[in-house]
Coordinates of C-alpha atoms (C1' of nucleotides) in Angstrom, one line a residue:
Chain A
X23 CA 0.0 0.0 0.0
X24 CA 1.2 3.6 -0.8
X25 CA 1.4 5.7 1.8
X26 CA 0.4 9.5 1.5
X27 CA 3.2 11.0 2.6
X28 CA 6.4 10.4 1.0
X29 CA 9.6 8.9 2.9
X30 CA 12.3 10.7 3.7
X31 CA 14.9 9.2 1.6
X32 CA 12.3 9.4 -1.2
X33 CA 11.8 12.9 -0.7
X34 CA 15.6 13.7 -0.2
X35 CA 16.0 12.0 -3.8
X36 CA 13.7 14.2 -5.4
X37 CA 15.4 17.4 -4.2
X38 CA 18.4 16.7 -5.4
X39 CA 16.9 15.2 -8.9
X40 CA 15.3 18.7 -8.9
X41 CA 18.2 20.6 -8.5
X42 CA 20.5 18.1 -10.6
X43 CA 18.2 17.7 -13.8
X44 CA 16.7 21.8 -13.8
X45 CA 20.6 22.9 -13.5
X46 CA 22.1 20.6 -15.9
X47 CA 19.0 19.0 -18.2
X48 CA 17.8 15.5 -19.0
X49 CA 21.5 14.8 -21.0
X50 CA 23.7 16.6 -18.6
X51 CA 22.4 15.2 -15.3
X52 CA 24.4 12.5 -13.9
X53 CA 22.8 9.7 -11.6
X54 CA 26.0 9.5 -9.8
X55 CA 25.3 13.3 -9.0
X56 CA 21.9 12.9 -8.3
X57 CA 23.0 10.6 -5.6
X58 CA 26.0 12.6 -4.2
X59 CA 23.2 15.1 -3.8
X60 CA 21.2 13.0 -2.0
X61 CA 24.2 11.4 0.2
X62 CA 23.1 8.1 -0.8
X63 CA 23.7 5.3 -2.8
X64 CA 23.1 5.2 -6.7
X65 CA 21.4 1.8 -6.3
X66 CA 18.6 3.6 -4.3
X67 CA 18.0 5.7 -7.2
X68 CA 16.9 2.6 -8.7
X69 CA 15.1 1.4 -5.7
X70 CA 12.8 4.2 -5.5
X71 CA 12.4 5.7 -9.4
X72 CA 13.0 2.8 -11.4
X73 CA 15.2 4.4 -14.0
X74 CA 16.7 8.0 -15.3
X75 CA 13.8 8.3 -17.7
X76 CA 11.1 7.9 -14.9
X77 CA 12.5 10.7 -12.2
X78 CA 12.9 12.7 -15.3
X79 CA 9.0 12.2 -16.2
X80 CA 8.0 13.0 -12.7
X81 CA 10.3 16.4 -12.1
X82 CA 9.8 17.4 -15.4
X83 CA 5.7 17.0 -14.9
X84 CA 6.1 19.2 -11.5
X85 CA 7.9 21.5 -13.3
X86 CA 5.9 21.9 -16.3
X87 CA 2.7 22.3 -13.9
X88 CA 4.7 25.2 -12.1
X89 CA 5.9 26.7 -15.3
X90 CA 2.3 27.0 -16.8
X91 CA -0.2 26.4 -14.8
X92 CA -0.4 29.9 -12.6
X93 CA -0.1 32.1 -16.1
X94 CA -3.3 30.0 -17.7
X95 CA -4.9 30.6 -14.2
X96 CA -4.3 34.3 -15.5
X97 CA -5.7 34.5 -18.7
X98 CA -8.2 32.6 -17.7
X99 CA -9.7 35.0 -15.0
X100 CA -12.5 37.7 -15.8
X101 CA -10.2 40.9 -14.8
X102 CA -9.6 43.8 -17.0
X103 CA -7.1 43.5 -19.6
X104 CA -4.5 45.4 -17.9
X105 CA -5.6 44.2 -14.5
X106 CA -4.7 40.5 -16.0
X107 CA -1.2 41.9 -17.3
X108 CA -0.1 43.4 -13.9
X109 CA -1.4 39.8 -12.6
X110 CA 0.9 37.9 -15.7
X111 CA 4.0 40.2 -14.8
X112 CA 3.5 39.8 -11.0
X113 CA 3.1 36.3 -11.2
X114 CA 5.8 35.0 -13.4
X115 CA 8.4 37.3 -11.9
X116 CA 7.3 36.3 -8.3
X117 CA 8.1 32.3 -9.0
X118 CA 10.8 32.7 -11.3
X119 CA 12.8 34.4 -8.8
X120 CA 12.1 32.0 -6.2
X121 CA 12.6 28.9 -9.1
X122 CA 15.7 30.8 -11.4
X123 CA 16.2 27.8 -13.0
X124 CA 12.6 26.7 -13.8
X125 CA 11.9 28.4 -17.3
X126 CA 15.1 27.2 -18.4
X127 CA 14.9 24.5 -17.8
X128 CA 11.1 23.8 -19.0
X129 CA 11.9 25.9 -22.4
X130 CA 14.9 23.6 -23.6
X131 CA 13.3 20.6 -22.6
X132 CA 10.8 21.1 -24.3
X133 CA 12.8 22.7 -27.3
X134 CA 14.5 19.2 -27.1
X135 CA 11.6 17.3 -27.2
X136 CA 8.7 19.6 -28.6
X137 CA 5.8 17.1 -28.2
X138 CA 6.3 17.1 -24.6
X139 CA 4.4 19.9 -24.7
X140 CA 1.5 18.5 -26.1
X141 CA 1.9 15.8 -23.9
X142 CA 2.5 17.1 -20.7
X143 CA -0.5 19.6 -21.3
X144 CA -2.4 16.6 -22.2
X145 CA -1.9 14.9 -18.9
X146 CA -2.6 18.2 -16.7
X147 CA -6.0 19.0 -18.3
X148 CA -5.2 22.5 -19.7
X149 CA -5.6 23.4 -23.4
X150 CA -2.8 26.7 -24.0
X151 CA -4.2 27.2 -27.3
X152 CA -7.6 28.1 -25.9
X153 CA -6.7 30.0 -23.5
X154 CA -4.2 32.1 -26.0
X155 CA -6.9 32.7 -28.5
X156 CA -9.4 33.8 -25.8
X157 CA -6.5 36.3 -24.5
X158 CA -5.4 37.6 -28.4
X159 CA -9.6 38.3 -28.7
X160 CA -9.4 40.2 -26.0
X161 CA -7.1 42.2 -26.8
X162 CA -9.0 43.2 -30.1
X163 CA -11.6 43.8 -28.4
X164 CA -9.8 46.3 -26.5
X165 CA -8.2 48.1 -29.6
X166 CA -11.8 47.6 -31.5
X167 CA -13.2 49.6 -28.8
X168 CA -10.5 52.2 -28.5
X169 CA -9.1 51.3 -25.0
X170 CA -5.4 50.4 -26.4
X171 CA -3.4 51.2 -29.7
X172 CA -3.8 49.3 -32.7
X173 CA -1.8 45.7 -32.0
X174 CA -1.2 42.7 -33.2
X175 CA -2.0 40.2 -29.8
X176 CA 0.2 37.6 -30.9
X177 CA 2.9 40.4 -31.1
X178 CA 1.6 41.9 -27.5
X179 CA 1.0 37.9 -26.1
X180 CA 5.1 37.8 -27.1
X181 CA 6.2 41.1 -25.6
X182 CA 4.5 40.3 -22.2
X183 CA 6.0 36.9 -22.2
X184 CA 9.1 37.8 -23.4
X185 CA 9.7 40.8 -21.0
X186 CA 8.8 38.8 -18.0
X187 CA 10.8 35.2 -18.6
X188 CA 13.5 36.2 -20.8
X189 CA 15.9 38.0 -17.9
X190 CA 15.5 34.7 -15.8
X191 CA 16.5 32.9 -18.6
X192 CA 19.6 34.6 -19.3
X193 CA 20.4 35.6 -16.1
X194 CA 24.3 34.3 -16.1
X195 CA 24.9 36.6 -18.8
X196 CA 22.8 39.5 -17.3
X197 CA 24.3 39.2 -14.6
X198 CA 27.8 39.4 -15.9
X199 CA 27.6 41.8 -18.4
X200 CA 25.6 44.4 -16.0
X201 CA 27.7 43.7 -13.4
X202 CA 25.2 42.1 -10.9
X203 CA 25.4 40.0 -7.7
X204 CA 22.5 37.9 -6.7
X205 CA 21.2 40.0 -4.5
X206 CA 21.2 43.1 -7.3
X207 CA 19.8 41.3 -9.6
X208 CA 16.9 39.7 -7.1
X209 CA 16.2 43.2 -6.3
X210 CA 16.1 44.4 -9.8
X211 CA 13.4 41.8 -10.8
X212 CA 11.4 42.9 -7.6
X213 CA 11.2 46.4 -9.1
X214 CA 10.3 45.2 -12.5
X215 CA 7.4 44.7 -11.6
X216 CA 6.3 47.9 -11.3
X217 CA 8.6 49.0 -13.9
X218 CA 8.0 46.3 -16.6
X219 CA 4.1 46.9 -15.7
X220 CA 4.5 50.4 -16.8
X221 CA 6.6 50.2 -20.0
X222 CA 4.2 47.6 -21.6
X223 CA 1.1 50.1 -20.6
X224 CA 2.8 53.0 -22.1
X225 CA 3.6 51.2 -24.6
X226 CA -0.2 50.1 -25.7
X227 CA -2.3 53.2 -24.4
X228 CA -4.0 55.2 -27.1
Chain B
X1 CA 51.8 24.3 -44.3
X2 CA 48.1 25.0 -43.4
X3 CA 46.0 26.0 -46.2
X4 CA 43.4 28.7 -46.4
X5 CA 40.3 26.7 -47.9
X6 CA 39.1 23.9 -45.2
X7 CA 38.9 20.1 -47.3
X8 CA 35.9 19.0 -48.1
X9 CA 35.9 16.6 -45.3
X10 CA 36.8 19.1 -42.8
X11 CA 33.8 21.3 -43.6
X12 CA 31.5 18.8 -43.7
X13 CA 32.3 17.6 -40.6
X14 CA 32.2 20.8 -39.2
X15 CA 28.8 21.5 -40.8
X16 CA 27.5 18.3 -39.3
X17 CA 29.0 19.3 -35.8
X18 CA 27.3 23.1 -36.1
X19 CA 23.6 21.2 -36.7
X20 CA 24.1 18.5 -33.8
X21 CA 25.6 20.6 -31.2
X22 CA 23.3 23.8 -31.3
X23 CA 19.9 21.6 -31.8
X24 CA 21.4 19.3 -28.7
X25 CA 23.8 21.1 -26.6
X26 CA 27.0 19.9 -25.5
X27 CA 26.2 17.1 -23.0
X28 CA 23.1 16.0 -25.5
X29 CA 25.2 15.7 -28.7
X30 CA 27.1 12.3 -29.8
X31 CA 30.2 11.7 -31.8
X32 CA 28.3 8.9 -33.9
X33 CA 25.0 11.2 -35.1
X34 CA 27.4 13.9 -36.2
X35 CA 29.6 11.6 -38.0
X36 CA 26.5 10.4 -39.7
X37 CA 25.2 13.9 -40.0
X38 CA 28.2 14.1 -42.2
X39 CA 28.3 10.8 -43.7
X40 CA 31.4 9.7 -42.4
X41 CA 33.6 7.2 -39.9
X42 CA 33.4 8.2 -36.5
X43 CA 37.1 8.3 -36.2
X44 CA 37.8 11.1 -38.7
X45 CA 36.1 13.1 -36.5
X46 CA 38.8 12.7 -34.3
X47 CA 41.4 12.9 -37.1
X48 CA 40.5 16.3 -38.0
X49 CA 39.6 17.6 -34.5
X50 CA 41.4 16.1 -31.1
X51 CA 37.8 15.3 -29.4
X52 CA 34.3 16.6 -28.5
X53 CA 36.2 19.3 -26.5
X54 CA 37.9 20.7 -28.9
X55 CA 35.1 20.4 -31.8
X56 CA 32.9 22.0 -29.5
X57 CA 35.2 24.8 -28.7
X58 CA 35.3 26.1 -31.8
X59 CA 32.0 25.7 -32.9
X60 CA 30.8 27.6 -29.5
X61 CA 33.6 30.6 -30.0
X62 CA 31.6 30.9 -33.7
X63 CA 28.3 31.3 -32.3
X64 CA 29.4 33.0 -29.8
X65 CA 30.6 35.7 -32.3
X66 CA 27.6 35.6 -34.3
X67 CA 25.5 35.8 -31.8
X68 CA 27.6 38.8 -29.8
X69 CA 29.5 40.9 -32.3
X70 CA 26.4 42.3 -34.2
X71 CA 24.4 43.6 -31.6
X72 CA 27.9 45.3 -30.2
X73 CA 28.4 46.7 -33.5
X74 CA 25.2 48.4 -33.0
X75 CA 26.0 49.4 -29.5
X76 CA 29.0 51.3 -30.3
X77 CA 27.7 53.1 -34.0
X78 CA 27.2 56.9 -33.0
X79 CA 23.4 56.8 -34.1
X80 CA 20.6 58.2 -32.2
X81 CA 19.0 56.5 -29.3
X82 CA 15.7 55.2 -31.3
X83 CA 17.8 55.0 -34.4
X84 CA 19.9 52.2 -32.0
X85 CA 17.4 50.8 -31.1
X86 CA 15.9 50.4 -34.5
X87 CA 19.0 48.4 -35.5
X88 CA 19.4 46.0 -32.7
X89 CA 15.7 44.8 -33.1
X90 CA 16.3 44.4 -36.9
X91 CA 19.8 43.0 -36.9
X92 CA 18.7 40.6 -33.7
X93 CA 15.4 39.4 -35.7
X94 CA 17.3 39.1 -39.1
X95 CA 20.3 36.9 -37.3
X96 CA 18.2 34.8 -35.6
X97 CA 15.8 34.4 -38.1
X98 CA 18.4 32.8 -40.4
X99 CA 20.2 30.6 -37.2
X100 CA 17.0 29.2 -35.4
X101 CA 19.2 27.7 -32.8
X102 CA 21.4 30.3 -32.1
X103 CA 20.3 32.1 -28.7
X104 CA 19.2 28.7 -27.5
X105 CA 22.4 26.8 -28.0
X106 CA 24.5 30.1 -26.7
X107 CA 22.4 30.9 -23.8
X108 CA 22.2 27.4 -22.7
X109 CA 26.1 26.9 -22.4
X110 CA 27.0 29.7 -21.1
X111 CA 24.2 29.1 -18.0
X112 CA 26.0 25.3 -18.2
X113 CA 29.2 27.2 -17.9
X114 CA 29.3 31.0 -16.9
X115 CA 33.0 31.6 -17.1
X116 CA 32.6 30.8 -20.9
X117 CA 31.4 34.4 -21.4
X118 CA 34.4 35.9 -19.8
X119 CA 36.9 33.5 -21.6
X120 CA 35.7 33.9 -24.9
X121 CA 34.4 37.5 -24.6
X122 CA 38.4 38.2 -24.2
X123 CA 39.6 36.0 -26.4
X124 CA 37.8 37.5 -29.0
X125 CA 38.6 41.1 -27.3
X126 CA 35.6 42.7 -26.5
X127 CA 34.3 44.1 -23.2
X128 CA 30.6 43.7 -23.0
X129 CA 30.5 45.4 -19.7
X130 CA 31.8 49.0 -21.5
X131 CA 29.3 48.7 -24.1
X132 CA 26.0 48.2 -22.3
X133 CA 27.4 51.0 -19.9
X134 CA 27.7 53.2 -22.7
X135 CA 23.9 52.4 -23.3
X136 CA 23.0 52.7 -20.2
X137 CA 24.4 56.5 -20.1
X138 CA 23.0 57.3 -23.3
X139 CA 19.7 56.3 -22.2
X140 CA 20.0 58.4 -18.9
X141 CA 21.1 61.4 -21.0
X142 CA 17.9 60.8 -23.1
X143 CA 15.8 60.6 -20.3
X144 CA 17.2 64.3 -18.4
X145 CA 17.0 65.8 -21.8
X146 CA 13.5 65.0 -21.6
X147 CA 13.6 63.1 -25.1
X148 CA 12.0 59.7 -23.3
X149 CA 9.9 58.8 -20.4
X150 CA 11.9 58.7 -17.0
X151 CA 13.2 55.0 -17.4
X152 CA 15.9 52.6 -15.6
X153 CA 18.3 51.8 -18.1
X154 CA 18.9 48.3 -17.2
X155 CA 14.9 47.6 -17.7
X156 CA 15.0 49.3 -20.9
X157 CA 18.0 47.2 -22.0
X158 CA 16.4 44.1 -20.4
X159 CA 13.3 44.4 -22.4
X160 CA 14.7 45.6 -25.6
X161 CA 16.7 42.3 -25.9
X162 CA 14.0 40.4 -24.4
X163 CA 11.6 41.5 -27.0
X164 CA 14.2 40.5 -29.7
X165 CA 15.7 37.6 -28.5
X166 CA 13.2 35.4 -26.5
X167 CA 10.2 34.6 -29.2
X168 CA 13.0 32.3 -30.6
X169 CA 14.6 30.7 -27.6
X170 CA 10.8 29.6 -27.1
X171 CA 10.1 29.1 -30.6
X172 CA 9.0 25.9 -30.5
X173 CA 6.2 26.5 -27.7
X174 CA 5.1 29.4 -29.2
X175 CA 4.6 27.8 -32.8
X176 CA 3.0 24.8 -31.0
X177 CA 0.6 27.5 -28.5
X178 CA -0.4 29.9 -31.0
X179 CA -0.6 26.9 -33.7
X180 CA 1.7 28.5 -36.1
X181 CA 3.5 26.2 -38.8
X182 CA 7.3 27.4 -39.8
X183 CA 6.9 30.0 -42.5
X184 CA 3.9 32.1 -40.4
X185 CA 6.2 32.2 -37.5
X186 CA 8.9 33.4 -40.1
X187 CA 6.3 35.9 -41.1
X188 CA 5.3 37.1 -37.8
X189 CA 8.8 37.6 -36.9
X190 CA 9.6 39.5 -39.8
X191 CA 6.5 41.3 -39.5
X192 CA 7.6 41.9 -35.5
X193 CA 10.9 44.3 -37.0
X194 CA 8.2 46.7 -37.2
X195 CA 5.8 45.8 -34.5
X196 CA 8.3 45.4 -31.6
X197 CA 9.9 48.8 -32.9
X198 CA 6.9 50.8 -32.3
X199 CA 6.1 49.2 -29.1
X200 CA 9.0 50.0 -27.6
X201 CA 9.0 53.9 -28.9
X202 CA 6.0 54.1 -27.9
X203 CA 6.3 52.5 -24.2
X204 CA 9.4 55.0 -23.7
X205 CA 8.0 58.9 -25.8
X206 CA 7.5 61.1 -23.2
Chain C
dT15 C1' 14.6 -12.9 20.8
dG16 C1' 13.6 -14.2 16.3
dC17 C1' 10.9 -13.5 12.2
dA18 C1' 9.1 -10.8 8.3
dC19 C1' 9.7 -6.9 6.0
dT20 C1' 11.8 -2.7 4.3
dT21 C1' 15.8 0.0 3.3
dT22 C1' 20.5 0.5 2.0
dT23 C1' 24.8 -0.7 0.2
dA24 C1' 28.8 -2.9 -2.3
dA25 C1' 29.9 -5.3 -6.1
dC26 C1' 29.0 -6.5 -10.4
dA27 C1' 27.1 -6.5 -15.3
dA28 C1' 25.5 -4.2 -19.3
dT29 C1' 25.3 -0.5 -22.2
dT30 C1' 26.6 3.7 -24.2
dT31 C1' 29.9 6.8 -25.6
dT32 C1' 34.4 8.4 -26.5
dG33 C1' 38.9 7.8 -28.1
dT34 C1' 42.9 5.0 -30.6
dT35 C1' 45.3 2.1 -33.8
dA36 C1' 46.8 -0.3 -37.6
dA37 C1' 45.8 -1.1 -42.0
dA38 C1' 43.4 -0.1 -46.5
dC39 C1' 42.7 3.2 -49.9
dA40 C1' 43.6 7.4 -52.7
dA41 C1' 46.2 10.9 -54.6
dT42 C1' 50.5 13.0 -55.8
dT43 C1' 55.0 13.1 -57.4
dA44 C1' 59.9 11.8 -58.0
Chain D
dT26 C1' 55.9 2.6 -61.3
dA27 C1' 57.0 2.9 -56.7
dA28 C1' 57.6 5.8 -53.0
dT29 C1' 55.5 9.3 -50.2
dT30 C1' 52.0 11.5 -48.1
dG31 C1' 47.5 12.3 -46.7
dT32 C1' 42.7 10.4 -46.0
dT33 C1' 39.4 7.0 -44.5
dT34 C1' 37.8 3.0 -42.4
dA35 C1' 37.0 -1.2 -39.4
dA36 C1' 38.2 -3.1 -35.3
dC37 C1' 39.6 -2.5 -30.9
dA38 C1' 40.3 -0.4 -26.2
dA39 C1' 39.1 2.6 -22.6
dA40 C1' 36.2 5.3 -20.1
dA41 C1' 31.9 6.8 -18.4
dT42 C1' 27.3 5.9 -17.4
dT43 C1' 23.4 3.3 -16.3
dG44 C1' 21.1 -0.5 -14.4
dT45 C1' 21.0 -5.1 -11.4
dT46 C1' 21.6 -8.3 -7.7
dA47 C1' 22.6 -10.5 -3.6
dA48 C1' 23.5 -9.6 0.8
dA49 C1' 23.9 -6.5 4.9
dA50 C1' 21.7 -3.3 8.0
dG51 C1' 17.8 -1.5 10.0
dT52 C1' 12.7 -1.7 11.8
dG53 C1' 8.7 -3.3 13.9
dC54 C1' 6.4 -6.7 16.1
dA55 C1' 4.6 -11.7 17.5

DNA sequence: TGCACTTTTAACAATTTTGTTAAACAATTA
DNA sequence: TAATTGTTTAACAAAATTGTTAAAAGTGCA
């Protein structure tokens, strides 16, 4: 019988799997690592996950879930347009900088492996096309009736996304080239926030 | 005596190596699919270049040019502020347009490997840090001549490169999501040399 | 305690991946 | 043509990585 909450050892393997796979990717991670991580004994990988492939499957599942599921829940609220953009920015800022490697990691998996996409989304229940089409109508909607500029929403859909995941996802080299410590850079996405908010409603008001 | 034109061989190979290691990434790539890629033993590979190292050394300091030098070039011209920024988003869009896996494969090693954008950033003797400095001031100068909004110049450099760079590091879940097949999303980006131009004038005209 | 059961490990086996070597083949030229 | 050099391959060797097994260690309980 499977009990509800996990073991210890269990649990301690699926940290470090986390950590190992979302750092170095399904190719790059090392079970030997995994382990070391762990402070246990490769075998017990085995023991608990049966092989690489399945503790991939399950982190990358958790991870996908995180990944999407908060910016569908989004889109898929009844607030104003710009209501639902402060709510996008605030949200995807506010669990990348707790997960840095999480959109990473997600985006080159799936770049690896596109249909994981379609598979993963599958399993979870959630439909992104949907929910991207109902966004992109209302967003004519809101130039149809004057309340933004003129836009293309797949081009505004992109800007949003793009503004809020792309620094996490190049972090190492923001960081480096702008001369940043952790702790600059942390509190440099806290104010984008407000100040990526701003740009991207200047941007579309009339 | 080393002559100019590579062998046929030699470029092959190293044609073969470009597709498998930016589609797969270091750790993900294999010695056998890019001798097949190229049609040829496994150990000529190693007869023309020492090992994967090496192979992927060179490769990576290309990329890492193509994908660097440009927007530097821009960086440092003497052009206006918009008329900068005009450039970067058209010589960003047109580069990667042409090398789909460019960003990916870049940004992906160097987060594998940070010190890689030091080493080969002096090796091929520029100093990224002085340029986006540069830009930094010039935007502040804009903004207390009163030419743009009031704006932190790290946010505006953030989402200037974001805009450009992130619509293909995600490509593949953004064709899939929006349902795009490869020559609309080749469209749209093309189209987005205008669209992402006058989004971000207009997010930062006073 | 001793029995049944689960957890953990060391040692081993299999597989995958990389790298090497010696010989075949091809081209060039003395 | 035969000697020389450079190119290519098949076969082999080495290393790295994953997966298995049998036994040891730990746990709870009749």
């Amino acid at each position: 019988m499977q009990g509800a909450e996990p073991k210890p050892s269990e649990e301690l393997i699926l940290n470090a799997a986390v950590k190992v796979f979302t750092r170095k990717g399904y190719a790059g991670a090392r079970m030997e690592e995994i382990a070391k991580e762990a402070g246990i004994n490769r075998a017990l990988l085995h023991y608990y996950f049966r092989d690489k492939e399945t503790m991939f499957n399950i982190i990358f599942e958790t991870k996908f879930k995180e990944f999407f599921t908060g910016m569908f829940g989004v889109f898929q609220s009844n607030a104003s347009l710009t209501e639902k953009i402060r709510s996008i920015i605030d949200h995807e800022i506010t669990v990348l900088s707790k997960h840095p490697d999480l959109a990473r990691f997600v985006i080159m998996e799936i770049a690896q492996q596109p249909d994981r996409l379609i598979q993963f989304g599958q399993k979870l229940g959630f439909n992104p096309r949907m929910m991207l089409q109902n966004f992109q109508k209302e967003i004519q909607q809101n130039v149809q009736e004057g309340k933004i500029r003129p836009i293309d929403g797949r081009q505004l859909l992109m800007n949003i996304i793009s503004i809020c995941i792309y620094p996490f996802v190049a972090k190492s080299i923001i960081k480096t080239m702008m001369q940043m410590d952790e702790n600059t850079f942390s509190d440099l996405m806290e104010k984008r926030k407000k100040d990526a908010y701003e740009f991207i409603i200047n941007a579309i008001k009339p």
